[in-house]
Amino acid sequence: MPRPLGRRNPDYEEKRDRLVRDLTDYVLSTELTRQSFRQMAIAGHVAEPTLRHYFGDRDGVAREILHELGARAEPFISAVAQQSAAPEQAVEAYVAISKAGVQHGGFARAHAFGLIEGVADPSVGRTYLTELLEPSLKALEARLAPHLQNSADPLEARAAALMLFAPMLLAVLHQQLLGGEETAPVDLEALFEAIARLATRVLAAPGD
């Protein structure tokens, strides 16, 4: 008996979830350019109509990949949010987590994918913001806020989080994805330690 019109196959969600996982693996391992809808279909080993059936359009694919990237990042984000007794411990632990993310291989590529796709389409940009970027920053705010002179000031907490997050992400993008390893090599581990020392000084400085 044919499937009634409008009713999904019983394994629809399973196939869709598997396709999202496969496409996420693909964007984390391939050259970071805006892949065409056809390239995404080939990477998922499906025909373009099948990809359209599950996700609607190319931006729908990108949004679902970002949902998956956010889910995969949850263990790192949860670890970042844990608090420490002293500012130097808070910073050192975050740097250690960031090093693990770099070694894991997905940290820079996940954010690079979000930036590439998000700048090109506002709806994808909002998904990157809500699924990956904001959770990462809010977790770091939670770690650093107790050590700030004005721990209740959300703007100060955001500034402290950006002070650590932004230069470390940019350094990884510079070295690993923009060719810096060949044209302007930097010891990332030593650079992370230098950033940590500077951040600790700022956090530990007495207030006015």
PDB file of N, CA and C in Angstrom, residues 16-30 32-37 39-41 43-44 51 54-55 57-73 106 109-115 117-118 123-124 127-129 131-132:
ATOM      1  N   ARG A  16      17.056  11.658   8.651  1.00  0.00           N
ATOM      2  CA  ARG A  16      17.387  13.084   8.684  1.00  0.00           C
ATOM      3  C   ARG A  16      18.523  13.347   9.676  1.00  0.00           C
ATOM      4  N   ASP A  17      18.441  12.742  10.851  1.00  0.00           N
ATOM      5  CA  ASP A  17      19.485  12.931  11.859  1.00  0.00           C
ATOM      6  C   ASP A  17      20.820  12.385  11.376  1.00  0.00           C
ATOM      7  N   ARG A  18      20.789  11.252  10.712  1.00  0.00           N
ATOM      8  CA  ARG A  18      22.029  10.677  10.194  1.00  0.00           C
ATOM      9  C   ARG A  18      22.636  11.564   9.119  1.00  0.00           C
ATOM     10  N   LEU A  19      21.784  12.139   8.284  1.00  0.00           N
ATOM     11  CA  LEU A  19      22.258  13.031   7.230  1.00  0.00           C
ATOM     12  C   LEU A  19      22.882  14.293   7.831  1.00  0.00           C
ATOM     13  N   VAL A  20      22.273  14.834   8.893  1.00  0.00           N
ATOM     14  CA  VAL A  20      22.843  16.003   9.572  1.00  0.00           C
ATOM     15  C   VAL A  20      24.217  15.669  10.142  1.00  0.00           C
ATOM     16  N   ARG A  21      24.336  14.504  10.768  1.00  0.00           N
ATOM     17  CA  ARG A  21      25.634  14.113  11.340  1.00  0.00           C
ATOM     18  C   ARG A  21      26.686  13.962  10.249  1.00  0.00           C
ATOM     19  N   ASP A  22      26.313  13.343   9.136  1.00  0.00           N
ATOM     20  CA  ASP A  22      27.266  13.154   8.034  1.00  0.00           C
ATOM     21  C   ASP A  22      27.708  14.496   7.448  1.00  0.00           C
ATOM     22  N   LEU A  23      26.776  15.411   7.282  1.00  0.00           N
ATOM     23  CA  LEU A  23      27.108  16.718   6.711  1.00  0.00           C
ATOM     24  C   LEU A  23      27.943  17.542   7.685  1.00  0.00           C
ATOM     25  N   THR A  24      27.689  17.384   8.972  1.00  0.00           N
ATOM     26  CA  THR A  24      28.500  18.087   9.969  1.00  0.00           C
ATOM     27  C   THR A  24      29.925  17.562   9.948  1.00  0.00           C
ATOM     28  N   ASP A  25      30.084  16.254   9.873  1.00  0.00           N
ATOM     29  CA  ASP A  25      31.423  15.679   9.750  1.00  0.00           C
ATOM     30  C   ASP A  25      32.124  16.217   8.509  1.00  0.00           C
ATOM     31  N   TYR A  26      31.349  16.389   7.443  1.00  0.00           N
ATOM     32  CA  TYR A  26      31.912  16.871   6.180  1.00  0.00           C
ATOM     33  C   TYR A  26      32.441  18.302   6.321  1.00  0.00           C
ATOM     34  N   VAL A  27      31.646  19.202   6.902  1.00  0.00           N
ATOM     35  CA  VAL A  27      32.096  20.597   6.985  1.00  0.00           C
ATOM     36  C   VAL A  27      33.250  20.756   7.975  1.00  0.00           C
ATOM     37  N   LEU A  28      33.378  19.818   8.908  1.00  0.00           N
ATOM     38  CA  LEU A  28      34.490  19.887   9.853  1.00  0.00           C
ATOM     39  C   LEU A  28      35.785  19.325   9.273  1.00  0.00           C
ATOM     40  N   SER A  29      35.699  18.723   8.100  1.00  0.00           N
ATOM     41  CA  SER A  29      36.891  18.097   7.531  1.00  0.00           C
ATOM     42  C   SER A  29      37.264  18.625   6.150  1.00  0.00           C
ATOM     43  N   THR A  30      36.360  19.355   5.505  1.00  0.00           N
ATOM     44  CA  THR A  30      36.629  19.813   4.153  1.00  0.00           C
ATOM     45  C   THR A  30      37.132  21.250   4.159  1.00  0.00           C
ATOM     46  N   LEU A  32      37.068  25.056   4.017  1.00  0.00           N
ATOM     47  CA  LEU A  32      36.005  25.921   4.523  1.00  0.00           C
ATOM     48  C   LEU A  32      35.661  27.025   3.526  1.00  0.00           C
ATOM     49  N   THR A  33      34.848  26.641   2.564  1.00  0.00           N
ATOM     50  CA  THR A  33      34.258  27.595   1.632  1.00  0.00           C
ATOM     51  C   THR A  33      32.751  27.359   1.652  1.00  0.00           C
ATOM     52  N   ARG A  34      31.998  28.272   1.092  1.00  0.00           N
ATOM     53  CA  ARG A  34      30.548  28.077   1.045  1.00  0.00           C
ATOM     54  C   ARG A  34      30.232  26.993   0.015  1.00  0.00           C
ATOM     55  N   GLN A  35      29.893  25.835   0.516  1.00  0.00           N
ATOM     56  CA  GLN A  35      29.586  24.710  -0.348  1.00  0.00           C
ATOM     57  C   GLN A  35      28.239  24.924  -1.024  1.00  0.00           C
ATOM     58  N   SER A  36      28.143  24.540  -2.282  1.00  0.00           N
ATOM     59  CA  SER A  36      26.876  24.655  -2.996  1.00  0.00           C
ATOM     60  C   SER A  36      25.906  23.585  -2.503  1.00  0.00           C
ATOM     61  N   PHE A  37      24.637  23.757  -2.837  1.00  0.00           N
ATOM     62  CA  PHE A  37      23.627  22.759  -2.473  1.00  0.00           C
ATOM     63  C   PHE A  37      23.982  21.404  -3.081  1.00  0.00           C
ATOM     64  N   GLN A  39      27.018  20.309  -3.848  1.00  0.00           N
ATOM     65  CA  GLN A  39      28.155  19.740  -3.116  1.00  0.00           C
ATOM     66  C   GLN A  39      27.719  19.114  -1.799  1.00  0.00           C
ATOM     67  N   MET A  40      26.766  19.761  -1.136  1.00  0.00           N
ATOM     68  CA  MET A  40      26.259  19.206   0.115  1.00  0.00           C
ATOM     69  C   MET A  40      25.521  17.889  -0.123  1.00  0.00           C
ATOM     70  N   ALA A  41      24.755  17.837  -1.191  1.00  0.00           N
ATOM     71  CA  ALA A  41      24.051  16.593  -1.521  1.00  0.00           C
ATOM     72  C   ALA A  41      25.044  15.466  -1.794  1.00  0.00           C
ATOM     73  N   ALA A  43      28.100  15.264  -0.677  1.00  0.00           N
ATOM     74  CA  ALA A  43      28.752  14.919   0.593  1.00  0.00           C
ATOM     75  C   ALA A  43      27.862  14.040   1.457  1.00  0.00           C
ATOM     76  N   GLY A  44      26.548  14.247   1.357  1.00  0.00           N
ATOM     77  CA  GLY A  44      25.623  13.427   2.138  1.00  0.00           C
ATOM     78  C   GLY A  44      25.214  12.148   1.447  1.00  0.00           C
ATOM     79  N   LEU A  51      17.812  16.008  -0.364  1.00  0.00           N
ATOM     80  CA  LEU A  51      18.291  17.025   0.567  1.00  0.00           C
ATOM     81  C   LEU A  51      17.232  18.114   0.749  1.00  0.00           C
ATOM     82  N   TYR A  54      14.372  16.992   3.076  1.00  0.00           N
ATOM     83  CA  TYR A  54      14.652  17.004   4.509  1.00  0.00           C
ATOM     84  C   TYR A  54      14.872  18.408   5.076  1.00  0.00           C
ATOM     85  N   PHE A  55      15.430  19.326   4.290  1.00  0.00           N
ATOM     86  CA  PHE A  55      15.859  20.616   4.849  1.00  0.00           C
ATOM     87  C   PHE A  55      15.291  21.842   4.146  1.00  0.00           C
ATOM     88  N   ASP A  57      16.003  24.063   1.873  1.00  0.00           N
ATOM     89  CA  ASP A  57      16.928  24.755   0.993  1.00  0.00           C
ATOM     90  C   ASP A  57      18.324  24.727   1.605  1.00  0.00           C
ATOM     91  N   ARG A  58      19.261  25.389   0.940  1.00  0.00           N
ATOM     92  CA  ARG A  58      20.647  25.360   1.387  1.00  0.00           C
ATOM     93  C   ARG A  58      20.820  25.967   2.774  1.00  0.00           C
ATOM     94  N   ASP A  59      20.130  27.073   3.041  1.00  0.00           N
ATOM     95  CA  ASP A  59      20.245  27.697   4.351  1.00  0.00           C
ATOM     96  C   ASP A  59      19.655  26.808   5.442  1.00  0.00           C
ATOM     97  N   GLY A  60      18.642  26.037   5.092  1.00  0.00           N
ATOM     98  CA  GLY A  60      18.095  25.078   6.046  1.00  0.00           C
ATOM     99  C   GLY A  60      19.115  24.018   6.422  1.00  0.00           C
ATOM    100  N   VAL A  61      19.911  23.599   5.458  1.00  0.00           N
ATOM    101  CA  VAL A  61      20.995  22.652   5.734  1.00  0.00           C
ATOM    102  C   VAL A  61      22.006  23.272   6.692  1.00  0.00           C
ATOM    103  N   ALA A  62      22.411  24.516   6.402  1.00  0.00           N
ATOM    104  CA  ALA A  62      23.403  25.195   7.243  1.00  0.00           C
ATOM    105  C   ALA A  62      22.900  25.364   8.671  1.00  0.00           C
ATOM    106  N   ARG A  63      21.621  25.701   8.826  1.00  0.00           N
ATOM    107  CA  ARG A  63      21.070  25.866  10.177  1.00  0.00           C
ATOM    108  C   ARG A  63      21.096  24.556  10.951  1.00  0.00           C
ATOM    109  N   GLU A  64      20.757  23.469  10.287  1.00  0.00           N
ATOM    110  CA  GLU A  64      20.753  22.174  10.969  1.00  0.00           C
ATOM    111  C   GLU A  64      22.170  21.739  11.342  1.00  0.00           C
ATOM    112  N   ILE A  65      23.135  22.031  10.494  1.00  0.00           N
ATOM    113  CA  ILE A  65      24.531  21.729  10.824  1.00  0.00           C
ATOM    114  C   ILE A  65      24.956  22.513  12.058  1.00  0.00           C
ATOM    115  N   LEU A  66      24.535  23.767  12.160  1.00  0.00           N
ATOM    116  CA  LEU A  66      24.882  24.580  13.323  1.00  0.00           C
ATOM    117  C   LEU A  66      24.209  24.063  14.588  1.00  0.00           C
ATOM    118  N   HIS A  67      22.989  23.566  14.471  1.00  0.00           N
ATOM    119  CA  HIS A  67      22.340  22.920  15.625  1.00  0.00           C
ATOM    120  C   HIS A  67      23.188  21.742  16.103  1.00  0.00           C
ATOM    121  N   GLU A  68      23.658  20.946  15.157  1.00  0.00           N
ATOM    122  CA  GLU A  68      24.474  19.783  15.498  1.00  0.00           C
ATOM    123  C   GLU A  68      25.813  20.204  16.088  1.00  0.00           C
ATOM    124  N   LEU A  69      26.427  21.232  15.530  1.00  0.00           N
ATOM    125  CA  LEU A  69      27.689  21.728  16.087  1.00  0.00           C
ATOM    126  C   LEU A  69      27.492  22.217  17.518  1.00  0.00           C
ATOM    127  N   GLY A  70      26.380  22.905  17.767  1.00  0.00           N
ATOM    128  CA  GLY A  70      26.083  23.352  19.121  1.00  0.00           C
ATOM    129  C   GLY A  70      25.925  22.198  20.085  1.00  0.00           C
ATOM    130  N   ALA A  71      25.250  21.139  19.635  1.00  0.00           N
ATOM    131  CA  ALA A  71      25.070  19.959  20.492  1.00  0.00           C
ATOM    132  C   ALA A  71      26.408  19.289  20.785  1.00  0.00           C
ATOM    133  N   ARG A  72      27.267  19.214  19.779  1.00  0.00           N
ATOM    134  CA  ARG A  72      28.576  18.595  19.985  1.00  0.00           C
ATOM    135  C   ARG A  72      29.463  19.437  20.898  1.00  0.00           C
ATOM    136  N   ALA A  73      29.237  20.737  20.903  1.00  0.00           N
ATOM    137  CA  ALA A  73      30.059  21.626  21.734  1.00  0.00           C
ATOM    138  C   ALA A  73      29.616  21.668  23.183  1.00  0.00           C
ATOM    139  N   GLY A 106      37.758  20.591  16.199  1.00  0.00           N
ATOM    140  CA  GLY A 106      36.497  21.173  15.781  1.00  0.00           C
ATOM    141  C   GLY A 106      36.286  22.612  16.186  1.00  0.00           C
ATOM    142  N   ARG A 109      37.032  25.263  13.289  1.00  0.00           N
ATOM    143  CA  ARG A 109      36.219  24.977  12.114  1.00  0.00           C
ATOM    144  C   ARG A 109      34.736  25.218  12.374  1.00  0.00           C
ATOM    145  N   ALA A 110      34.279  24.870  13.573  1.00  0.00           N
ATOM    146  CA  ALA A 110      32.872  25.097  13.895  1.00  0.00           C
ATOM    147  C   ALA A 110      32.546  26.584  13.852  1.00  0.00           C
ATOM    148  N   HIS A 111      33.384  27.394  14.480  1.00  0.00           N
ATOM    149  CA  HIS A 111      33.135  28.834  14.486  1.00  0.00           C
ATOM    150  C   HIS A 111      33.364  29.442  13.106  1.00  0.00           C
ATOM    151  N   ALA A 112      34.341  28.938  12.375  1.00  0.00           N
ATOM    152  CA  ALA A 112      34.576  29.449  11.020  1.00  0.00           C
ATOM    153  C   ALA A 112      33.377  29.158  10.123  1.00  0.00           C
ATOM    154  N   PHE A 113      32.821  27.961  10.238  1.00  0.00           N
ATOM    155  CA  PHE A 113      31.629  27.629   9.455  1.00  0.00           C
ATOM    156  C   PHE A 113      30.485  28.576   9.801  1.00  0.00           C
ATOM    157  N   GLY A 114      30.295  28.820  11.104  1.00  0.00           N
ATOM    158  CA  GLY A 114      29.238  29.730  11.518  1.00  0.00           C
ATOM    159  C   GLY A 114      29.439  31.133  10.993  1.00  0.00           C
ATOM    160  N   LEU A 115      30.675  31.609  10.996  1.00  0.00           N
ATOM    161  CA  LEU A 115      30.967  32.953  10.502  1.00  0.00           C
ATOM    162  C   LEU A 115      30.762  33.046   8.987  1.00  0.00           C
ATOM    163  N   GLU A 117      28.945  31.128   6.969  1.00  0.00           N
ATOM    164  CA  GLU A 117      27.542  30.981   6.592  1.00  0.00           C
ATOM    165  C   GLU A 117      26.682  32.097   7.176  1.00  0.00           C
ATOM    166  N   GLY A 118      27.012  32.521   8.398  1.00  0.00           N
ATOM    167  CA  GLY A 118      26.187  33.516   9.070  1.00  0.00           C
ATOM    168  C   GLY A 118      26.265  34.885   8.451  1.00  0.00           C
ATOM    169  N   SER A 123      19.447  34.613   8.703  1.00  0.00           N
ATOM    170  CA  SER A 123      18.811  33.563   9.500  1.00  0.00           C
ATOM    171  C   SER A 123      19.832  32.536   9.968  1.00  0.00           C
ATOM    172  N   VAL A 124      20.806  32.240   9.129  1.00  0.00           N
ATOM    173  CA  VAL A 124      21.876  31.331   9.530  1.00  0.00           C
ATOM    174  C   VAL A 124      22.756  32.006  10.576  1.00  0.00           C
ATOM    175  N   THR A 127      21.234  31.669  13.891  1.00  0.00           N
ATOM    176  CA  THR A 127      21.389  30.312  14.403  1.00  0.00           C
ATOM    177  C   THR A 127      22.786  30.106  14.971  1.00  0.00           C
ATOM    178  N   TYR A 128      23.804  30.598  14.274  1.00  0.00           N
ATOM    179  CA  TYR A 128      25.168  30.513  14.796  1.00  0.00           C
ATOM    180  C   TYR A 128      25.276  31.246  16.127  1.00  0.00           C
ATOM    181  N   LEU A 129      24.659  32.422  16.193  1.00  0.00           N
ATOM    182  CA  LEU A 129      24.706  33.214  17.417  1.00  0.00           C
ATOM    183  C   LEU A 129      24.081  32.466  18.591  1.00  0.00           C
ATOM    184  N   GLU A 131      23.156  29.152  18.821  1.00  0.00           N
ATOM    185  CA  GLU A 131      23.536  27.760  19.057  1.00  0.00           C
ATOM    186  C   GLU A 131      24.983  27.601  19.505  1.00  0.00           C
ATOM    187  N   LEU A 132      25.871  28.516  19.105  1.00  0.00           N
ATOM    188  CA  LEU A 132      27.289  28.288  19.358  1.00  0.00           C
ATOM    189  C   LEU A 132      27.997  29.496  19.985  1.00  0.00           C
TER     190      LEU A 132
END
